[in-house]
Amino acid sequence: MGNLHQETGSTERVVDTKSYAQTSVNDSETKFRNTMRQAPVGITILRGPEFFVEMANDTYLSIVDKREDEFVNKPLFESLPEARNSIEEILNRVLKTAIPYNGNEFEIIIKRFGKPEQCYFNFVYQPLIEDSGEISGIIVVATEVTQQVLAKQRLERSENQFRTLVTQSQFAKAILKGPEFVISIANESMLKNLWGRELYEVLGQRLFDVFPELETQNLGKILRDAYQSGKLYRDNEAAIVINGNDGLKEHYVDFQYAPIFETDDEVSGIMISLNDVTDKVTFRKQILEAAERLSLATDGTQLATWDLDLNTKHIIYSGRLAAIFGFEETKVLTHQQMRDFLHPDDRKAVVEKAFEMALQTGNYYYEARIIHPDNSIHWIRTQGKVLYDEHHRPHRMLGTMMDITDRKEDELALKISEDKYRTLADELESQVQLRTKELTVANSELVKTNMELAQFAYVASHDLQEPLRKIQTFATRILETENDNLTERGKDYFRRMQASSTRMQQLIVDLLAFSRANAVEKHFEKIDLNVVLQNVTEQLGDMILQTDARIVSDDLPVWNIIEYQFEQLFTNLIANAIKFTKPGTSPVITIRSGVIPGELIPQQDAEAYLTYQYLSFSDNGIGFDPQFKDRIFQVFQRLHNRSAYEGTGIGLAICKKIVENHKGLIDAIGKPGIGSTFIVYLPCE
């Protein structure tokens, strides 16, 4: 019995040990499966020749876009039929030979998200060998590298395109790698035109080993600076000496050194681009030398010489030409600047027309006005000849220029003198008859106008204004006494009636002023315009104070004028400037005076041979579109809505009539949002 008990206890210990071992195995397997399930790489286990999916972790299921219930415990190619052609043979080989298979960037088509997709994987097919030596399945470990492969392909395509761009460029290009500037790429233009080498002679060589003479030159120093600083360098017409197959030779190049950056923003090389402009620089030097020789020959004749490149518009000229334009002879002027100095009236009508004709005929000639920096007017005469290239296309123009101001002034003086004598002779012949006729017409117009003015003044001041005053009075009384009995609409109608009658009354007042400006009775006298301005600013005092307006004026002259009409002129122009002010801006009105030749006044009615005295009124207001400059002087014409700016549209028409009464001209210059300038011109006595 004792032995039996002993044996029974031993048996129980064996059973307990096996149970514990089984439990440990189960726990280990559970931990292993949990570990595989959470692994960051795709893992699946395939069993048997049908490759039944025994398990697949979350990463693998995500890769193949499958749920566990539609992928696990099923043959692999039932779930992924599109992958059979790519991997079935490899799986069979691993199952048969027990030799693992490693795939690197392996391409495979997988149906994901409802459509076939080209993918790339790094994977291992590892055979599962049982204790008996039987191969029961395959464990697959896969990592998707699709994005990395596509990025690498894009980079390779980009590099190939970049290399093609470099090699096919018409400019000399090369790529230098590393701080030793190893030649990685050089196109035909660089090899043949500048280096004088074959590609096999320089490829993989250090630049300064092949061309040691470059290391001490400025372009060599700049190359090192570009690599060390990572900055792009460029310059034009830089001198460089290269020891090519034909020996040392000097070139002039437009160059650019562009650093090449790696993904970590480190500079890995330099792309150099060179454009050989040696011929252009040499040719320009020759032209300059020729121009200097010609300048010596023409200095005594006061002629200036010039040479214009018709393609680039680059001009070479003697120092005398700058002096003709009113500058020191050392002043550097571009062709466009010279064009800008031309008088606006002559730029298109004379110079550009002559230029177009020269391109057809080969001969260039014109006489035109230019404006010096001090605003004085001068005359020039230009003569030139067009030169053609081998294809008979115009490419250069050579010529001379001379200041002919003295000659033109003499001609103008002679013409004026002749015109005066001719006019005097004509006037002596018909003076009596003309005077008699003018007096008769003037007296008739005076009587007629005075009668019309008297009739209009009576009607406007009494018959028209009296009813309006009654309308305003009755409307005001009704609003005061019957206010509680009126609806809001009724009150609004009465307020509108008051506003309309007030506007009508202002219109009558303005029409009276316009009629007064038409009056024939004109009493001229010498008046100090400073006094006129002072009177007007006092009358507009409230408006000036309310708007914080500021009036800046020259010391104004004494003119022979009709005083009350000029007070009306000043009042209308200043009030307009204050009224048409930008929101949030205080009005600033600037009044200037001076004298100007008639030929410089941009109006057809201006007499070129007369001298005019002028007044200008400039403001910082809302301005106006220049296309409406004539419209604003017409009666009842407005450019703005009445609700935005008050007025009847008669004020500027009155100004124009007043100026015409003084035998003068009025002009307006405006720019939307910038301001307006009104200029009054009266002939000097």
XYZ file of C-alpha atoms in Angstrom:
685
model
C 0.000 0.000 0.000
C 2.823 2.284 0.862
C 4.416 1.723 -2.504
C 1.078 2.189 -4.160
C 0.574 5.505 -2.463
C 4.053 6.534 -3.396
C 3.451 5.631 -7.023
C 0.118 7.454 -7.047
C 1.715 10.662 -5.769
C 4.409 10.410 -8.416
C 1.756 10.036 -11.108
C -0.086 13.097 -9.875
C 3.121 15.148 -10.014
C 3.719 14.052 -13.650
C 0.175 15.047 -14.605
C 0.568 18.405 -12.886
C 3.856 18.994 -14.698
C 2.339 18.231 -18.109
C -0.632 20.427 -17.402
C 1.620 23.275 -16.383
C 3.760 22.819 -19.481
C 0.683 22.790 -21.733
C -0.566 25.943 -20.069
C 2.823 27.598 -20.565
C 2.842 26.615 -24.229
C -0.648 27.982 -24.701
C 0.320 31.230 -22.967
C 3.454 31.562 -25.084
C 1.513 30.949 -28.274
C -1.089 33.524 -27.237
C 1.622 36.077 -26.459
C 3.338 35.282 -29.758
C 0.149 35.755 -31.762
C -0.628 39.005 -29.916
C 2.893 40.221 -30.643
C 2.578 39.378 -34.323
C -0.869 40.992 -34.498
C 0.530 44.278 -33.180
C 3.746 44.199 -35.207
C 4.329 47.335 -37.382
C 5.127 45.113 -40.403
C 2.648 42.917 -42.264
C 2.736 39.259 -41.082
C 0.626 36.319 -42.293
C 0.929 32.524 -41.998
C 0.011 30.341 -44.981
C -0.641 26.564 -44.586
C -0.572 23.743 -47.078
C -0.342 23.691 -50.872
C -3.538 25.777 -51.119
C -1.903 28.433 -48.936
C -4.742 28.699 -46.442
C -4.403 31.863 -44.411
C -3.995 30.719 -40.819
C -3.545 34.221 -39.422
C -2.876 37.770 -40.604
C -2.048 40.742 -38.414
C -3.685 44.137 -38.670
C -0.860 45.639 -40.731
C -1.105 42.883 -43.341
C -4.899 43.171 -43.519
C -4.487 46.914 -44.045
C -1.987 46.304 -46.865
C -4.376 44.008 -48.790
C -7.473 46.063 -47.835
C -9.309 43.029 -46.354
C -11.242 42.297 -43.198
C -10.130 39.352 -41.063
C -13.370 37.421 -41.611
C -13.023 37.629 -45.424
C -9.301 36.794 -45.528
C -8.323 34.391 -42.697
C -9.158 30.641 -43.005
C -9.457 30.948 -46.763
C -7.074 30.119 -49.625
C -4.803 33.080 -50.361
C -5.677 33.360 -54.041
C -9.383 33.189 -53.378
C -8.996 36.541 -51.605
C -6.198 37.872 -53.816
C -6.704 36.360 -57.288
C -4.906 39.279 -58.919
C -1.664 38.329 -57.108
C -1.546 34.702 -58.348
C 0.550 35.377 -61.459
C 3.105 37.366 -59.476
C 3.767 35.216 -56.393
C 2.281 31.674 -56.804
C 5.433 30.276 -58.391
C 7.621 31.803 -55.671
C 5.416 30.364 -52.872
C 5.472 26.880 -54.429
C 9.261 27.027 -54.708
C 9.661 27.968 -51.018
C 7.203 25.223 -49.995
C 9.047 22.684 -52.102
C 12.689 23.613 -51.416
C 12.446 25.070 -47.874
C 14.691 27.894 -49.103
C 13.564 31.346 -47.891
C 12.857 34.007 -50.525
C 13.614 37.721 -50.061
C 11.862 40.269 -52.260
C 13.159 43.834 -52.535
C 10.918 46.510 -54.002
C 8.878 43.688 -55.520
C 6.151 44.915 -57.872
C 2.695 43.388 -57.500
C -0.876 44.317 -58.457
C -3.355 44.293 -55.560
C -7.004 45.264 -55.693
C -7.428 47.875 -53.005
C -10.168 50.376 -52.371
C -12.215 48.864 -55.200
C -9.626 49.055 -57.987
C -6.337 47.358 -59.018
C -3.301 49.203 -57.700
C 0.376 48.835 -58.543
C 2.298 48.326 -55.302
C 5.871 47.648 -54.184
C 6.983 45.527 -51.185
C 10.059 44.368 -49.340
C 9.174 40.861 -48.024
C 10.483 37.542 -46.731
C 8.860 34.162 -47.434
C 10.152 31.938 -44.609
C 9.255 28.172 -44.690
C 7.621 26.703 -41.531
C 9.317 23.345 -40.754
C 7.766 20.940 -38.231
C 9.766 18.742 -35.813
C 9.315 15.900 -38.274
C 11.067 17.916 -40.954
C 7.843 18.443 -42.908
C 7.263 21.893 -44.480
C 3.769 22.765 -43.361
C 3.517 26.347 -44.489
C 5.105 29.743 -45.000
C 5.325 32.769 -42.768
C 5.239 36.014 -44.711
C 6.745 39.253 -43.396
C 6.035 42.221 -45.690
C 6.680 45.976 -45.634
C 5.069 48.240 -48.227
C 7.538 50.642 -49.908
C 5.263 51.894 -52.692
C 5.664 55.577 -51.853
C 9.456 55.284 -51.495
C 9.748 53.517 -54.863
C 7.493 56.028 -56.628
C 9.464 58.897 -55.068
C 12.726 57.344 -56.219
C 11.315 56.910 -59.727
C 10.190 60.539 -59.787
C 13.635 61.603 -58.607
C 15.311 59.526 -61.311
C 13.022 60.992 -63.960
C 13.691 64.464 -62.627
C 17.441 63.873 -62.670
C 17.264 62.505 -66.207
C 15.221 65.514 -67.326
C 17.668 67.814 -65.567
C 20.636 66.158 -67.275
C 18.856 66.360 -70.625
C 18.115 70.043 -70.004
C 21.764 70.720 -69.206
C 23.150 68.787 -72.164
C 20.704 70.282 -74.687
C 20.928 73.891 -73.482
C 22.232 76.423 -76.002
C 24.188 78.020 -73.167
C 27.381 76.522 -71.778
C 26.460 74.489 -68.686
C 28.272 72.128 -66.335
C 27.655 70.539 -62.928
C 30.481 70.409 -60.408
C 30.165 68.035 -57.397
C 31.568 68.453 -53.908
C 34.059 70.941 -52.483
C 36.694 69.723 -54.966
C 34.397 70.714 -57.876
C 34.508 67.358 -59.651
C 33.085 67.677 -63.177
C 29.886 65.579 -63.290
C 28.180 66.952 -66.419
C 29.283 69.284 -69.199
C 27.288 70.008 -72.344
C 28.601 70.441 -75.873
C 28.486 74.231 -75.719
C 30.746 74.262 -72.663
C 33.137 71.636 -74.030
C 33.543 73.004 -77.552
C 33.085 76.758 -77.223
C 34.816 77.515 -73.904
C 36.839 74.624 -72.511
C 38.119 73.254 -75.815
C 38.013 69.692 -74.436
C 36.325 66.356 -75.082
C 33.999 64.955 -72.428
C 36.257 61.971 -71.616
C 39.103 64.410 -70.864
C 37.210 66.214 -68.090
C 34.518 63.850 -66.746
C 35.258 62.900 -63.142
C 38.197 65.334 -62.957
C 38.544 68.249 -60.557
C 37.943 71.556 -62.295
C 41.080 73.257 -61.009
C 43.205 70.225 -62.003
C 42.002 70.518 -65.599
C 42.083 74.340 -65.638
C 44.561 75.487 -62.947
C 44.544 79.017 -64.389
C 40.934 79.480 -63.151
C 41.794 79.073 -59.463
C 43.406 82.513 -59.134
C 40.858 84.345 -61.312
C 37.879 86.196 -59.895
C 35.367 83.675 -61.258
C 37.255 80.897 -59.458
C 37.039 82.763 -56.149
C 33.336 83.431 -56.653
C 32.815 79.698 -57.308
C 34.192 78.843 -53.852
C 32.072 81.567 -52.259
C 28.932 80.172 -53.908
C 29.645 76.674 -52.572
C 30.444 77.824 -49.037
C 27.600 80.356 -48.694
C 24.903 78.524 -50.665
C 24.063 81.782 -52.449
C 23.377 82.206 -56.148
C 25.884 84.425 -57.960
C 25.446 86.033 -61.368
C 27.103 88.790 -63.361
C 27.400 90.060 -66.913
C 30.375 90.485 -69.228
C 32.875 89.070 -66.721
C 36.391 88.467 -68.066
C 37.790 84.912 -67.916
C 40.976 83.363 -69.343
C 40.843 79.650 -70.270
C 43.688 77.453 -71.488
C 41.933 75.520 -74.249
C 43.413 73.369 -77.008
C 44.317 76.547 -78.879
C 46.131 78.028 -75.856
C 45.224 80.776 -73.411
C 42.277 82.789 -74.647
C 40.285 85.618 -73.042
C 36.507 85.394 -73.038
C 33.720 87.650 -71.770
C 30.787 85.761 -70.282
C 27.425 86.351 -68.651
C 27.542 83.764 -65.873
C 25.500 82.213 -63.088
C 26.639 79.915 -60.254
C 23.620 78.094 -58.778
C 24.191 75.926 -55.664
C 22.674 72.406 -55.749
C 21.071 71.391 -52.439
C 20.468 67.915 -51.029
C 17.364 66.996 -49.012
C 19.157 68.041 -45.807
C 19.736 71.532 -47.304
C 23.468 70.886 -47.571
C 25.207 72.166 -50.716
C 26.431 69.207 -52.774
C 27.564 70.985 -55.899
C 27.332 73.967 -58.246
C 25.634 74.266 -61.625
C 27.488 76.817 -63.704
C 25.873 78.524 -66.701
C 27.945 80.654 -69.060
C 26.939 82.680 -72.108
C 29.896 83.713 -74.230
C 29.423 87.385 -75.159
C 33.007 87.972 -76.296
C 31.982 89.018 -79.806
C 29.445 91.516 -78.475
C 31.908 93.104 -76.027
C 34.703 93.229 -78.619
C 32.374 94.784 -81.168
C 31.171 97.391 -78.677
C 34.752 98.321 -77.811
C 35.486 98.774 -81.500
C 32.396 100.958 -81.880
C 33.423 103.054 -78.863
C 36.877 103.559 -80.316
C 35.366 104.548 -83.658
C 32.927 106.879 -81.891
C 35.789 108.549 -80.029
C 37.652 109.124 -83.273
C 34.511 110.498 -84.893
C 33.862 112.686 -81.844
C 37.251 114.332 -82.275
C 36.349 115.087 -85.878
C 32.904 116.502 -85.068
C 33.600 118.558 -81.936
C 34.424 121.629 -83.991
C 31.138 121.390 -85.926
C 28.885 121.078 -82.799
C 27.587 117.800 -84.224
C 26.837 114.830 -81.954
C 27.234 111.296 -83.311
C 25.274 108.214 -82.280
C 25.094 104.494 -83.048
C 21.845 102.634 -82.233
C 21.417 98.837 -82.060
C 17.910 98.344 -83.497
C 17.426 95.004 -81.737
C 18.510 95.867 -78.179
C 17.978 99.672 -78.418
C 21.451 100.090 -76.874
C 22.913 103.414 -78.041
C 26.491 104.651 -78.190
C 27.047 108.384 -78.641
C 29.549 111.195 -78.331
C 29.558 113.488 -75.304
C 28.168 116.362 -77.336
C 24.783 114.579 -77.556
C 24.241 114.707 -73.763
C 24.973 118.456 -73.900
C 22.333 118.896 -76.623
C 19.785 117.388 -74.190
C 20.837 119.849 -71.466
C 23.215 117.643 -69.426
C 26.921 117.467 -68.738
C 28.792 115.636 -71.482
C 29.636 112.829 -69.030
C 25.928 112.070 -68.411
C 24.862 108.559 -69.480
C 21.488 108.512 -71.263
C 19.524 105.543 -72.582
C 17.680 105.568 -75.882
C 14.334 105.545 -74.023
C 15.356 108.531 -71.893
C 16.158 110.497 -75.047
C 12.729 109.614 -76.416
C 11.139 110.810 -73.158
C 12.766 114.247 -73.558
C 10.993 114.780 -76.888
C 8.142 117.269 -76.888
C 4.871 115.263 -76.552
C 3.429 116.858 -79.695
C 6.469 115.803 -81.772
C 7.093 112.299 -80.373
C 4.600 110.414 -82.527
C 3.770 112.935 -85.220
C 7.413 113.626 -86.153
C 10.018 111.294 -84.617
C 8.240 107.938 -84.631
C 6.889 108.633 -88.113
C 10.434 109.412 -89.344
C 11.742 106.239 -87.637
C 9.161 104.045 -89.406
C 9.989 105.722 -92.723
C 13.718 105.113 -92.162
C 13.145 101.367 -91.752
C 11.576 101.402 -95.217
C 13.857 103.817 -97.059
C 17.129 103.475 -95.127
C 17.350 107.248 -94.511
C 16.487 108.945 -91.215
C 15.693 112.673 -90.911
C 13.569 114.915 -88.725
C 13.453 118.277 -86.961
C 11.714 118.226 -83.574
C 11.490 119.906 -80.182
C 13.018 118.566 -76.957
C 12.454 119.669 -73.359
C 15.541 120.287 -71.217
C 15.623 119.450 -67.483
C 14.950 123.156 -66.780
C 11.735 122.870 -68.917
C 13.140 125.094 -71.664
C 12.249 124.143 -75.251
C 14.994 123.465 -77.836
C 15.021 122.301 -81.446
C 17.165 119.446 -82.803
C 17.879 118.111 -86.262
C 18.726 114.400 -86.644
C 20.079 112.654 -89.715
C 20.950 108.969 -89.956
C 21.339 105.904 -92.113
C 20.170 102.308 -91.557
C 22.668 99.421 -91.794
C 21.484 95.910 -92.738
C 22.734 92.407 -91.834
C 23.482 89.572 -94.254
C 19.748 88.756 -94.436
C 18.970 92.364 -95.359
C 17.344 93.003 -92.013
C 17.943 96.409 -90.379
C 20.143 95.945 -87.294
C 21.961 99.276 -86.738
C 21.430 102.956 -87.378
C 24.222 105.539 -87.474
C 23.672 109.274 -87.482
C 24.300 112.786 -86.213
C 22.338 115.323 -84.163
C 22.595 119.114 -84.006
C 20.959 121.825 -81.889
C 19.140 124.178 -84.309
C 17.282 126.258 -81.700
C 18.829 129.563 -82.823
C 17.877 128.951 -86.431
C 14.308 127.997 -85.497
C 13.904 131.054 -83.282
C 15.122 133.274 -86.131
C 12.637 131.637 -88.501
C 9.824 132.066 -85.972
C 10.731 135.736 -85.383
C 10.815 136.346 -89.130
C 7.433 134.652 -89.592
C 5.877 136.666 -86.773
C 7.306 139.868 -88.246
C 5.983 139.030 -91.703
C 2.580 138.122 -90.272
C 2.459 141.410 -88.355
C 3.298 143.483 -91.427
C 0.785 141.531 -93.531
C -1.878 141.923 -90.866
C -1.121 145.627 -90.496
C -1.502 146.157 -94.223
C -4.823 144.307 -94.245
C -6.060 146.198 -91.208
C -5.153 149.595 -92.676
C -7.252 148.787 -95.715
C -10.437 147.801 -93.891
C -10.052 149.413 -90.480
C -12.811 152.019 -90.838
C -15.387 149.609 -92.277
C -14.582 146.904 -89.715
C -14.767 149.311 -86.782
C -18.127 150.665 -87.925
C -19.533 147.163 -88.385
C -18.238 145.950 -85.020
C -19.721 148.953 -83.195
C -23.089 148.447 -84.861
C -23.224 144.764 -83.990
C -21.962 145.382 -80.455
C -24.578 148.065 -79.777
C -27.346 145.858 -81.147
C -26.260 142.895 -79.038
C -25.949 145.117 -75.994
C -29.498 146.452 -76.288
C -30.924 142.980 -76.960
C -29.038 141.291 -74.177
C -29.871 143.966 -71.607
C -33.558 143.621 -72.412
C -33.471 139.824 -72.149
C -31.451 139.990 -68.954
C -33.846 142.461 -67.367
C -36.857 140.311 -68.271
C -35.181 137.124 -67.003
C -34.004 138.769 -63.784
C -37.517 140.000 -63.026
C -39.127 136.614 -63.700
C -36.437 134.698 -61.807
C -36.363 137.009 -58.817
C -40.131 137.472 -58.422
C -42.429 135.251 -60.471
C -40.376 132.076 -59.889
C -38.921 132.554 -56.442
C -42.065 133.897 -54.760
C -44.139 130.710 -55.295
C -41.208 128.624 -54.084
C -40.933 130.658 -50.917
C -44.661 130.121 -50.285
C -44.317 126.366 -50.873
C -41.480 126.220 -48.359
C -43.417 128.347 -45.827
C -46.664 126.330 -46.057
C -44.769 123.017 -45.905
C -42.945 124.160 -42.789
C -46.193 125.330 -41.126
C -47.983 122.063 -41.895
C -45.103 120.048 -40.407
C -45.141 122.244 -37.313
C -48.926 122.433 -36.723
C -50.197 119.168 -38.204
C -47.255 116.943 -37.352
C -49.306 114.655 -35.086
C -52.011 114.225 -37.733
C -49.611 113.144 -40.501
C -48.442 109.619 -41.199
C -44.720 108.922 -41.527
C -45.192 108.689 -45.294
C -46.926 112.058 -45.307
C -44.135 113.643 -43.295
C -41.609 112.171 -45.711
C -43.519 113.643 -48.674
C -43.466 117.120 -47.083
C -39.727 116.888 -46.339
C -39.071 115.860 -49.942
C -41.213 118.778 -51.138
C -39.123 121.179 -49.033
C -35.850 119.712 -50.360
C -37.055 119.942 -53.993
C -38.207 123.545 -53.616
C -34.887 124.474 -51.970
C -33.006 122.848 -54.870
C -35.219 124.694 -57.360
C -34.515 127.981 -55.611
C -30.726 127.281 -55.774
C -31.101 126.437 -59.461
C -32.779 129.813 -60.088
C -29.988 131.605 -58.195
C -27.365 129.772 -60.291
C -29.199 130.577 -63.515
C -29.247 134.244 -62.497
C -25.477 134.047 -61.948
C -25.018 132.387 -65.344
C -27.160 135.054 -66.985
C -25.176 137.748 -65.215
C -21.969 136.209 -66.592
C -23.467 136.575 -70.092
C -24.127 140.273 -69.614
C -22.580 142.530 -72.198
C -21.780 145.291 -69.721
C -18.167 144.569 -68.798
C -16.273 147.030 -66.685
C -12.559 146.074 -66.751
C -10.124 147.476 -64.203
C -6.760 146.623 -62.659
C -7.530 144.368 -59.680
C -5.191 142.758 -57.166
C -6.119 139.056 -57.218
C -4.902 138.663 -53.624
C -7.776 140.964 -52.576
C -10.237 138.890 -54.625
C -8.998 135.707 -52.909
C -9.305 137.308 -49.457
C -12.923 138.391 -50.128
C -13.866 134.915 -51.363
C -12.265 133.105 -48.380
C -14.234 135.367 -46.030
C -17.487 134.554 -47.859
C -16.722 130.804 -47.719
C -15.501 130.998 -44.137
C -18.135 128.648 -42.676
C -17.534 125.992 -45.344
C -13.753 126.250 -44.893
C -14.078 125.970 -41.105
C -16.475 122.999 -41.219
C -14.275 120.962 -43.579
C -10.924 122.054 -42.074
C -9.923 123.174 -45.583
C -6.538 124.776 -46.223
C -5.807 127.216 -49.076
C -2.181 127.631 -50.198
C -1.538 130.446 -52.675
C 1.276 132.207 -54.509
C 1.585 135.975 -54.199
C -1.007 136.637 -56.924
C -0.545 139.357 -59.603
C -2.693 142.347 -60.645
C -4.889 141.603 -63.684
C -7.173 143.714 -65.831
C -10.501 141.978 -65.107
C -14.193 142.368 -64.286
C -13.968 142.208 -60.512
C -17.358 140.775 -59.550
C -17.057 138.074 -62.241
C -13.637 136.978 -60.999
C -14.992 136.831 -57.440
C -17.642 134.454 -58.798
C -14.912 132.450 -60.604
C -12.783 132.092 -57.436
C -15.891 131.218 -55.369
C -17.052 128.446 -57.721
C -13.620 126.821 -58.153
C -12.743 126.873 -54.430
C -16.226 125.712 -53.350
C -16.047 122.874 -55.893
C -12.658 121.794 -54.534
C -14.031 121.725 -50.967
C -17.254 119.956 -51.968
C -15.691 117.129 -54.004
C -13.386 115.899 -51.230
C -12.555 112.268 -50.447
C -14.162 110.990 -47.199
C -11.904 111.426 -44.179
C -9.604 113.873 -45.997
C -9.186 117.570 -45.287
C -9.294 119.636 -48.510
C -6.076 121.326 -49.639
C -6.427 123.885 -52.457
C -3.230 125.188 -54.070
C -3.368 128.349 -56.207
C -0.461 129.134 -58.545
C 0.138 131.883 -61.100
C 2.627 132.534 -63.854
C 3.253 133.148 -67.542
C 3.374 130.572 -70.357
C 3.929 130.671 -74.158
C 0.797 129.933 -76.145
C 2.503 127.073 -78.001
C 2.755 125.110 -74.741
C -0.960 125.357 -73.884
C -2.617 122.005 -74.773
C -5.752 123.587 -76.302
C -6.627 124.156 -79.948
C -7.887 127.715 -79.362
C -4.570 128.847 -77.861
C -2.610 131.221 -80.102
C 0.943 129.899 -80.399
C 2.479 133.356 -80.909
C 0.814 134.902 -77.829
C 1.982 134.853 -74.230
C -0.621 133.978 -71.600
C -0.892 134.667 -67.888
C -2.405 131.765 -65.956
C -4.002 130.837 -62.632
C -4.220 127.194 -61.523
C -6.465 125.798 -58.771
C -5.321 122.291 -57.662
C -7.003 120.099 -55.061
C -6.595 116.680 -53.452
C -10.209 115.653 -54.010
C -11.943 112.795 -55.830
C -10.769 113.913 -59.288
C -12.504 112.844 -62.510
C -11.930 110.722 -65.608
C -10.081 112.847 -68.249
C -12.567 111.761 -70.934
C -15.203 113.962 -69.244
C -13.095 117.173 -69.145
C -15.242 118.949 -71.782
C -18.559 117.737 -70.398
C -18.053 119.275 -66.945
C -18.130 122.822 -68.396
C -21.610 122.346 -69.876
C -24.761 123.615 -68.161
C -26.547 121.083 -65.926
C -23.877 118.425 -66.543
C -22.920 116.345 -63.491
C -20.468 113.440 -63.130
C -21.777 112.308 -59.731
C -25.119 111.359 -58.209
C -26.961 114.264 -56.550
C -27.312 112.217 -53.347
C -23.527 111.922 -53.100
C -22.622 115.558 -53.908
C -25.002 118.523 -53.903
C -25.156 121.054 -56.719
C -26.992 122.104 -59.894
C -24.271 121.485 -62.481
C -24.030 125.173 -63.457
C -20.991 126.332 -61.444
C -18.273 125.312 -63.932
C -20.375 126.545 -66.888
C -20.398 129.971 -65.182
C -16.595 129.752 -64.783
C -16.166 129.027 -68.481
C -18.422 131.943 -69.454
C -16.508 134.325 -67.188
C -13.180 133.263 -68.739
C -14.620 133.663 -72.253
C -15.778 137.187 -71.291
C -12.089 137.912 -70.643
C -11.015 136.427 -74.034
C -9.318 133.577 -72.201
C -9.289 129.776 -71.992
C -10.034 127.340 -69.171
C -8.743 123.774 -68.925
C -9.287 120.903 -66.474
C -6.911 118.085 -65.578
C -8.111 115.240 -63.388
C -7.255 111.764 -62.216
C -9.774 109.613 -60.320
C -8.927 109.380 -56.630
C -5.967 111.789 -56.944
C -7.458 115.253 -57.476
C -8.214 117.942 -60.055
C -6.535 121.055 -61.440
C -8.407 123.881 -63.175
C -6.251 126.330 -65.159
C -7.377 129.783 -66.359
C -5.384 131.360 -69.229
C -5.756 135.048 -70.164
C -3.721 136.708 -72.952
C -1.077 139.108 -71.661
C -1.705 142.740 -72.541
